[in-house]
Amino acid sequence: MHVTTSSHSPMKAELKGTSISFQNPTLLTHPIILFQEHLKGVLEALMELVLRSFLLHCASALESNDVTLAQQVMWALISRASRICPAAMNFKGSNTIQRRLMTVTELAGYVDLIPWHRFGFCVSNNEIFKATMGFQKVHVLDFSITPCMQWPTFIDALAKRPEGPPSLRITVPSFRPPVPPLVNISIHEVGLRLGNFAKFRDVPFEFNVIGNTAQLASSELSNETTSFHFESLLSLLNPTMLNLREDEALVINCQNWLRYLSDERKGSHQNLSLRDAFLSLVKGLNPQIVLLVDEDCDLSASSLTSRITSCFINHLWIPFDALDTFLPKDSCQRTEFESDIGQKIENIISFEGHQRIERLESGMQMSQRMKNVGYFSLPFCDETVREVKDLLGEHASGWGMKREEGMLVLTWKGNSCVFVTAWVPSEMRDHHIAILLQWSIEREERNFITNCERAAIDLQNDNKRKTAAF
C-alpha cells in the first residue's frame, strides 16, 4: 500500500489509484468502533463459556461431596456473573423473593412478550376448533399455568362459525402449581370475566371450578400440599364429578402442566405415577382431542451435571437471549420475566425428591409416554401451520417453527423451545379420522363456493367494463 500526502490539499490516502479524502477525521474512528464492538462480543462469548465451565465444575464437585471446591467455584462464578449478566442476579432464592401478583392486563402483556405461551395457544385453539366442528356443545377441561389466557381468542373464533357458535363450557381445577405467573384475582373472578366476554360475543358460556381447595397465597403452597392436591385431583377425573354430557365434545387442554405431576411410582393407582395415572384417567373420559403443550427439554435426569447442561446450555438461555433483542436491561417487564426463569432454574438445580417440582420431559419422551398409555397421535393441518406463521411474524425474526415426529415445535435461532402434540384415545382413531375427512371435504366445498363467487363477481365486473367501453 502506498500512501501520499500533500501540504497544499486536504490529506488523502491513495490505494492502488483510489483516492479517499481525510477531510472528515471522524471517518477514521468508525473502523475502530466496529472493532471494539466485535471484540466486546467475542469477550462476552468467552465469558459465557467460562461461566458454563464453572457451573459444570461446581455441579461435579457437589456430586463428589467436595464442599470446599464447590464453594470456591461458586465464589468465582458469582463474581463473574454479576459483572457480565446483571439479570442473572435478579433472583435471590425462593426464601427471599416476593412475587408480585399481576393484574389480568399485566398478565396479558407478560404472555405477549415472546411467543413462549402464545405458540401453544395458537396451535391448540386451531386444533380444538377443527376437532369440534359440527358439535353444538363443547366442554374444555383446562389445565394451565396462565389462568384462562388462551380462551378469549377461541371464544372469538367460535363466534364466527358459519353455522353459529356452539355452547362452550370450561372446567378448571381450583388449584394450580405454585409457579409464576400469578394473578391478583381468584379463578372464579377469571371465569366471570370470561363469561362477560362470551356474552359480548354471543357465545353461550358456562364456567366450572372443580375441587374444594381454599384459595391460598403462593407462599402457603408447599411442595407437600401441592402434591396432595394433585393426588386429590385424580379422584375428580370421572364423568360424575365433571358432569359430562353425552351430546358435548370433550377437550382436554394441558398447557405447561404435566411437568408438575410426579413421575415417581408410589404403589398407588395400579402402581402408576401421578403423571401416567392422570393420562390414563383422562383417556377413560373419551375426549374428542387431547392437547399437550410444554417446553421441549429433558430436565428429569437424576444427575445434577446433566440437569445443568440441559437447563443452562441447551434450553433456558433462550428466553434471556430473546428478551435481549428488544427490551433494555433495566426494563421492569424483562426483570420480572427473567426473575421467573430464575425461580425455575433454582428448583431444577437446587432441590431433589418431592421438592423438585420442575420435571420436564422432551417432546419425544412425552410422545412415547402417550403411546404407551394408549393414545394415537393426530397430524396438524396446513391451516394451523399458516396461523402459527402469522403469529410468529409479529415477533422477532429469530423465532421459527418446525414439524418433528408428529409435533409442532417453536424454535429460537433453530433451537427447540416449546412443543405441541395432539392426541385421541387409540379406540377413537377411526372415528376421528372420519371427522377429519368430513372437515376436509367441507373446507374444500367452502373454498370451491368462495372461488365460484369470486369468479362470478370478476365476470360481472369484466362485463361492466366491456359495456362501458362501448
PDB file of C-alpha atoms in Angstrom, residues 44-58 73 76-85 88 308 312-313:
ATOM      1  CA  GLU A  44     -18.689 -11.808  26.227  1.00  0.00           C
ATOM      2  CA  ALA A  45     -18.921 -15.121  24.353  1.00  0.00           C
ATOM      3  CA  LEU A  46     -15.693 -16.283  26.017  1.00  0.00           C
ATOM      4  CA  MET A  47     -17.003 -15.251  29.433  1.00  0.00           C
ATOM      5  CA  GLU A  48     -20.202 -17.240  28.802  1.00  0.00           C
ATOM      6  CA  LEU A  49     -18.061 -20.303  28.070  1.00  0.00           C
ATOM      7  CA  VAL A  50     -16.141 -19.671  31.301  1.00  0.00           C
ATOM      8  CA  LEU A  51     -19.400 -19.436  33.279  1.00  0.00           C
ATOM      9  CA  ARG A  52     -20.664 -22.681  31.763  1.00  0.00           C
ATOM     10  CA  SER A  53     -17.406 -24.365  32.696  1.00  0.00           C
ATOM     11  CA  PHE A  54     -17.679 -23.051  36.263  1.00  0.00           C
ATOM     12  CA  LEU A  55     -21.256 -24.307  36.538  1.00  0.00           C
ATOM     13  CA  LEU A  56     -20.324 -27.813  35.444  1.00  0.00           C
ATOM     14  CA  HIS A  57     -17.256 -27.858  37.733  1.00  0.00           C
ATOM     15  CA  CYS A  58     -19.449 -26.792  40.650  1.00  0.00           C
ATOM     16  CA  VAL A  73     -16.045 -22.340  42.239  1.00  0.00           C
ATOM     17  CA  ALA A  76     -15.728 -17.231  41.273  1.00  0.00           C
ATOM     18  CA  LEU A  77     -18.981 -17.887  39.415  1.00  0.00           C
ATOM     19  CA  ILE A  78     -20.970 -15.235  41.308  1.00  0.00           C
ATOM     20  CA  SER A  79     -18.151 -12.697  40.944  1.00  0.00           C
ATOM     21  CA  ARG A  80     -18.119 -13.022  37.155  1.00  0.00           C
ATOM     22  CA  ALA A  81     -21.864 -13.446  36.633  1.00  0.00           C
ATOM     23  CA  SER A  82     -22.635 -10.188  38.457  1.00  0.00           C
ATOM     24  CA  ARG A  83     -20.366  -8.285  36.043  1.00  0.00           C
ATOM     25  CA  ILE A  84     -21.393  -9.699  32.643  1.00  0.00           C
ATOM     26  CA  CYS A  85     -25.012 -10.654  33.349  1.00  0.00           C
ATOM     27  CA  ALA A  88     -28.714 -13.344  36.450  1.00  0.00           C
ATOM     28  CA  ILE A 308     -27.378 -28.105  34.479  1.00  0.00           C
ATOM     29  CA  PHE A 312     -28.464 -23.644  31.036  1.00  0.00           C
ATOM     30  CA  ILE A 313     -26.572 -24.784  27.959  1.00  0.00           C
TER      31      ILE A 313
END
